[in-house]
Short mmCIF file of C-alpha atoms and ligand atoms in Angstrom, two decimals:
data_model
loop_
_atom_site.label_atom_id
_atom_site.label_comp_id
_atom_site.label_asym_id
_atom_site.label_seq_id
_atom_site.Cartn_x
_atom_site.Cartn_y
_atom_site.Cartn_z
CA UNK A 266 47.57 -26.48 -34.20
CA UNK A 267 48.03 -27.07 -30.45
CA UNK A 268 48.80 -30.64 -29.25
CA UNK A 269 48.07 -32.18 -25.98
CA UNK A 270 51.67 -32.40 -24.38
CA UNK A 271 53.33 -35.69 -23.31
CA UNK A 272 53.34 -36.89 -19.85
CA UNK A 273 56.37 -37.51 -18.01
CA UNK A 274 55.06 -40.28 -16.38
CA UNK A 275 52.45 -43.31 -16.63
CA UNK A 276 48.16 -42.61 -15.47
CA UNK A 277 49.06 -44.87 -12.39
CA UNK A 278 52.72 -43.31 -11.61
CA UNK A 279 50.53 -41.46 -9.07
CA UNK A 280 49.22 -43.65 -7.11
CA UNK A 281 47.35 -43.31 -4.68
CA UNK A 282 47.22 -39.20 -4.48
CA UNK A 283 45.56 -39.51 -7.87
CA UNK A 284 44.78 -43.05 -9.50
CA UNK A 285 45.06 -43.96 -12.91
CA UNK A 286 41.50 -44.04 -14.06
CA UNK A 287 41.44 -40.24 -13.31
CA UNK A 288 44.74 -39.31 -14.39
CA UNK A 289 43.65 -41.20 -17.75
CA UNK A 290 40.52 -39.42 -18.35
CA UNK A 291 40.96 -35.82 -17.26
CA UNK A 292 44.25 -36.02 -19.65
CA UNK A 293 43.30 -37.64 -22.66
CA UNK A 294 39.21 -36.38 -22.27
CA UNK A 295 39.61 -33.42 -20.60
CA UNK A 296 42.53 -31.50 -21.62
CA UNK A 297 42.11 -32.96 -25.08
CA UNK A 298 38.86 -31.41 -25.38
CA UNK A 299 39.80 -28.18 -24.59
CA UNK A 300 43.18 -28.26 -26.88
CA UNK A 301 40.21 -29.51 -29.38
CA UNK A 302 37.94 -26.71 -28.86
CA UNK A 303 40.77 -24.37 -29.06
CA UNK A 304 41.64 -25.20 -32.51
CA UNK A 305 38.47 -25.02 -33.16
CA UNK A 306 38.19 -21.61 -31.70
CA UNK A 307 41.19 -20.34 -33.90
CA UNK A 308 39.84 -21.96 -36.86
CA UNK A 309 41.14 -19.25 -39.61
CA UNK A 310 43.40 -17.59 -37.62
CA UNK A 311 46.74 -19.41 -38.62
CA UNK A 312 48.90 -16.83 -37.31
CA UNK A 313 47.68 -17.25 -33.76
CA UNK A 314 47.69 -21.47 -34.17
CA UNK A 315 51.21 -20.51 -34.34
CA UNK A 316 51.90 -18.77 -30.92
CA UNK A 317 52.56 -20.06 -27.46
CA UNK A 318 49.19 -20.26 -25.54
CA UNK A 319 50.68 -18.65 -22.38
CA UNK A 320 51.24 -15.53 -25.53
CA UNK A 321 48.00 -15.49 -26.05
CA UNK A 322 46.33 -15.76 -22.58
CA UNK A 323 49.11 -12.31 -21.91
CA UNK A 324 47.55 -10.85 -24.42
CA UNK A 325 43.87 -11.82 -24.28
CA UNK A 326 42.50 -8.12 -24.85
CA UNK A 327 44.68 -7.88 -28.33
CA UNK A 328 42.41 -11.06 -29.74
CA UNK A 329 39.74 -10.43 -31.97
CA UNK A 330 36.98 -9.70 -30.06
CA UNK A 331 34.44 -12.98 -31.08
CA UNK A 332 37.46 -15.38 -30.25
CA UNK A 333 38.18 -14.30 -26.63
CA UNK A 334 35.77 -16.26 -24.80
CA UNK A 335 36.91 -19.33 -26.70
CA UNK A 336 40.10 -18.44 -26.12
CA UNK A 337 39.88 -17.64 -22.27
CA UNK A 338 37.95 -20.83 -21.73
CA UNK A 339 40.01 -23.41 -23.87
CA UNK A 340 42.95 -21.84 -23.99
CA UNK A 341 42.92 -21.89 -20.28
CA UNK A 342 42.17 -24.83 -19.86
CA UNK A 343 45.22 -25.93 -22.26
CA UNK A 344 47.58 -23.98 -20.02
CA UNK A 345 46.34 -24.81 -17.05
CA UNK A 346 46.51 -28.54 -17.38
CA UNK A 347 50.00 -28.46 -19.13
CA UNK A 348 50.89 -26.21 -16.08
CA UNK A 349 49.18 -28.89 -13.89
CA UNK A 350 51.28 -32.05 -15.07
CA UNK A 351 54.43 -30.58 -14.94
CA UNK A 352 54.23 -29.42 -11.21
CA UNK A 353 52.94 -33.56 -9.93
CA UNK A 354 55.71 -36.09 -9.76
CA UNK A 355 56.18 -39.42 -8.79
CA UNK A 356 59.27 -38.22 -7.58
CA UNK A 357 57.40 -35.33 -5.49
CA UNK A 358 56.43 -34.41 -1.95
CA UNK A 359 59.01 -33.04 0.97
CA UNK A 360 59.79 -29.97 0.75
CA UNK A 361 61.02 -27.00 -1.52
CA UNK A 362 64.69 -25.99 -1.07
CA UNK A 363 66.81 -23.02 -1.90
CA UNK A 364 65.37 -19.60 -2.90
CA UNK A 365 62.25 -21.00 -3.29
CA UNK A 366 61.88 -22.13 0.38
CA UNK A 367 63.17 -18.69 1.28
CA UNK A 368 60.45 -16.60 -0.42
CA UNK A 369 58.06 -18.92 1.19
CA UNK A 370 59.14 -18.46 4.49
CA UNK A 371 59.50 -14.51 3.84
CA UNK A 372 56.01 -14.42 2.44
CA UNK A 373 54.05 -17.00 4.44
CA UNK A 374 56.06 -17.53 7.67
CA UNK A 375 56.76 -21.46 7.32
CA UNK A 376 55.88 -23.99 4.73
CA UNK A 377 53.37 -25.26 6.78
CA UNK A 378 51.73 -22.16 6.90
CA UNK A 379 51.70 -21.42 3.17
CA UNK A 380 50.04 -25.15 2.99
CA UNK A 381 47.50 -23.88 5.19
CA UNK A 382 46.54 -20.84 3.01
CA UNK A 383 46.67 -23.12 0.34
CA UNK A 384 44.10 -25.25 1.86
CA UNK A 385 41.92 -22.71 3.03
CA UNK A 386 41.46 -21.50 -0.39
CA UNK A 387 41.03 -24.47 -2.25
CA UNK A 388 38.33 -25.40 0.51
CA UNK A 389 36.42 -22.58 0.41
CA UNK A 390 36.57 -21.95 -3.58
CA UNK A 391 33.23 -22.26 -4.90
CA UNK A 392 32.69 -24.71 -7.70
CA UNK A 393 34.59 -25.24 -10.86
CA UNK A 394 38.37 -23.46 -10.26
CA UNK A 395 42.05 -23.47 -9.67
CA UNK A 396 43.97 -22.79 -6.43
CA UNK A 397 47.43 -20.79 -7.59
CA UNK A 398 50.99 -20.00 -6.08
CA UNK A 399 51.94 -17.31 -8.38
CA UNK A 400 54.50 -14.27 -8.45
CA UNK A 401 52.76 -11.41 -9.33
CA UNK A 402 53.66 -8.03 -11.23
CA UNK A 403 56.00 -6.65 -8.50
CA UNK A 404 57.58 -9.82 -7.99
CA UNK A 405 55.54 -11.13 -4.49
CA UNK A 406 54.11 -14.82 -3.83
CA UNK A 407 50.72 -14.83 -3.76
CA UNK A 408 47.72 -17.52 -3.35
CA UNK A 409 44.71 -17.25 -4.74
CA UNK A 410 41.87 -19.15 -6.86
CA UNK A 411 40.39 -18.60 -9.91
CA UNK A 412 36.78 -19.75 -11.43
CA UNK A 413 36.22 -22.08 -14.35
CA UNK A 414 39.51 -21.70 -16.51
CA UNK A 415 40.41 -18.45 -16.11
CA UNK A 416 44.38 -18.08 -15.78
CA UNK A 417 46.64 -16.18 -14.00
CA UNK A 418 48.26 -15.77 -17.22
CA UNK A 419 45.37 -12.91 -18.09
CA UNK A 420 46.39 -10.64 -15.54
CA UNK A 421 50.16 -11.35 -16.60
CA UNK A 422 50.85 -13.02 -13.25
CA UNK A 423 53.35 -16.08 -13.93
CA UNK A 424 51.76 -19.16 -12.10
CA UNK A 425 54.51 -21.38 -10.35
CA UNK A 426 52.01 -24.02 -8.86
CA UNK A 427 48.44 -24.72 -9.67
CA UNK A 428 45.98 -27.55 -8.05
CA UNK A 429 42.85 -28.33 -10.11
CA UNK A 430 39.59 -28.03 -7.97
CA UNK A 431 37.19 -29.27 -10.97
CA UNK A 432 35.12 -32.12 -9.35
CA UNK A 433 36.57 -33.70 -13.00
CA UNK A 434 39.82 -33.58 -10.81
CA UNK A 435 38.74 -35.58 -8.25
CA UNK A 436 35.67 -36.94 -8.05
CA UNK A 437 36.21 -40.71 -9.28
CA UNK A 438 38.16 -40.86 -6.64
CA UNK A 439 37.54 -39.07 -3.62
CA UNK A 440 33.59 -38.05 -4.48
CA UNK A 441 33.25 -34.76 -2.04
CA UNK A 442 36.09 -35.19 -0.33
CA UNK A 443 38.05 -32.56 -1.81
CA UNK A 444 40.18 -31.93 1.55
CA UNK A 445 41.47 -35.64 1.21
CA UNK A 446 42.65 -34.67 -2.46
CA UNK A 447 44.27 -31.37 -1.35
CA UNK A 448 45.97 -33.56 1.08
CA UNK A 449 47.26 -36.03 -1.05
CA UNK A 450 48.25 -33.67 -3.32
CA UNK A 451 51.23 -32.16 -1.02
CA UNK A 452 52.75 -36.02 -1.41
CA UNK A 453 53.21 -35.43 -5.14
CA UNK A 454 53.99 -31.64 -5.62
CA UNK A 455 57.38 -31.97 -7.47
CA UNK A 456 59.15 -28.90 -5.75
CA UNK A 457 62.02 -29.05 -7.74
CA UNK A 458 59.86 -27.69 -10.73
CA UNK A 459 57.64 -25.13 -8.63
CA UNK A 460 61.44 -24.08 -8.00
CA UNK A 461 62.70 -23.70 -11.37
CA UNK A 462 59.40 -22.07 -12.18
CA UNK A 463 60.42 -19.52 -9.51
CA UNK A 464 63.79 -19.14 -10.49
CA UNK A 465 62.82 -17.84 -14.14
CA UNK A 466 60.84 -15.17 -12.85
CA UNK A 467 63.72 -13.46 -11.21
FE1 LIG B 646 41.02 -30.46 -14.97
#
């Protein structure tokens, strides 16, 4: 069966890039429900209760055919989120350092222009979605979005740093001000894990 992982911090610990009401219900409503459904999805399938979920987002296309939805859907939307709460800190904002900052600068020019890309996509994605920094199959940075729950993970492009665009994300909080959540966000990126994320890749 697949668990909702533990936070590393408290709902408020964010505060005030994301308060604690949110943080309370998109983790233990949210997330939960789609760790829920995706039991519920593998229902009779013990041997794939038993992998990793990234495993089985790599692999969608080896599924059984009536489970991949499901599995897309709710398994995305376990990895996603698990992805989610490990790149926000309390401890985060500044800036990345090392080989990290390097490949940013390479790809993007500066930092501040990779934030800027960022934005731009996360503004102008259309509904439900997630905005991704993610090294792709020959090894390059990219940003990009994605709709609903669909991963990176599916194309077997390792994600390094995600931002959740679902109004579900937000919306307590900022209502339609999603630029005032993408800005908030950069105060609580924890670079030192977007970093180690990186590092494994190579
Ligand atoms: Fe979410």
């Amino acid at each position: 069966m697949f668990i909702l992982p533990d936070l590393s911090y408290e709902f408020d610990a964010l505060e005030p890039s994301i308060d604690a009401v949110t943080m309370e219900i998109h983790y233990s409503k949210h997330h939960q429900g789609y760790v829920d459904k995706l039991n519920t999805a593998l229902k009779g399938h013990p041997d794939l209760l038993k992998k990793d979920v990234t495993e089985l987002l790599r692999n969608l296309e080896d599924l059984p055919a009536d489970i991949q939805t499901a599995v897309k859907n709710n398994g995305g939307g376990h990895a996603n989120h698990s992805l989610f709460w490990t790149v926000i800190s309390p401890d985060g904002g500044g800036a990345p350092k090392g080989n990290l900052s390097e490949a940013l600068e390479t790809r993007f020019k500066s930092l501040d222009d990779f934030k800027a890309e960022f934005e731009t996509v996360a503004l102008s994605h259309f509904g439900s979605g997630w905005v991704w920094l993610v090294v792709d199959n020959d090894g390059d940075l990219q940003v990009y979005s994605t709709a609903n729950q669909d991963s990176p993970l599916i194309e077997d492009e390792t994600p390094i740093l995600t931002l959740d665009v679902w109004e579900h994300a937000y919306y307590l909080q900022y209502q339609n001000r999603r630029a005032d959540y993408i800005k908030a966000f950069w105060k609580i990126v924890d670079w030192a894990e977007v970093a180690r994320r990186f590092k494994e890749t190579s």
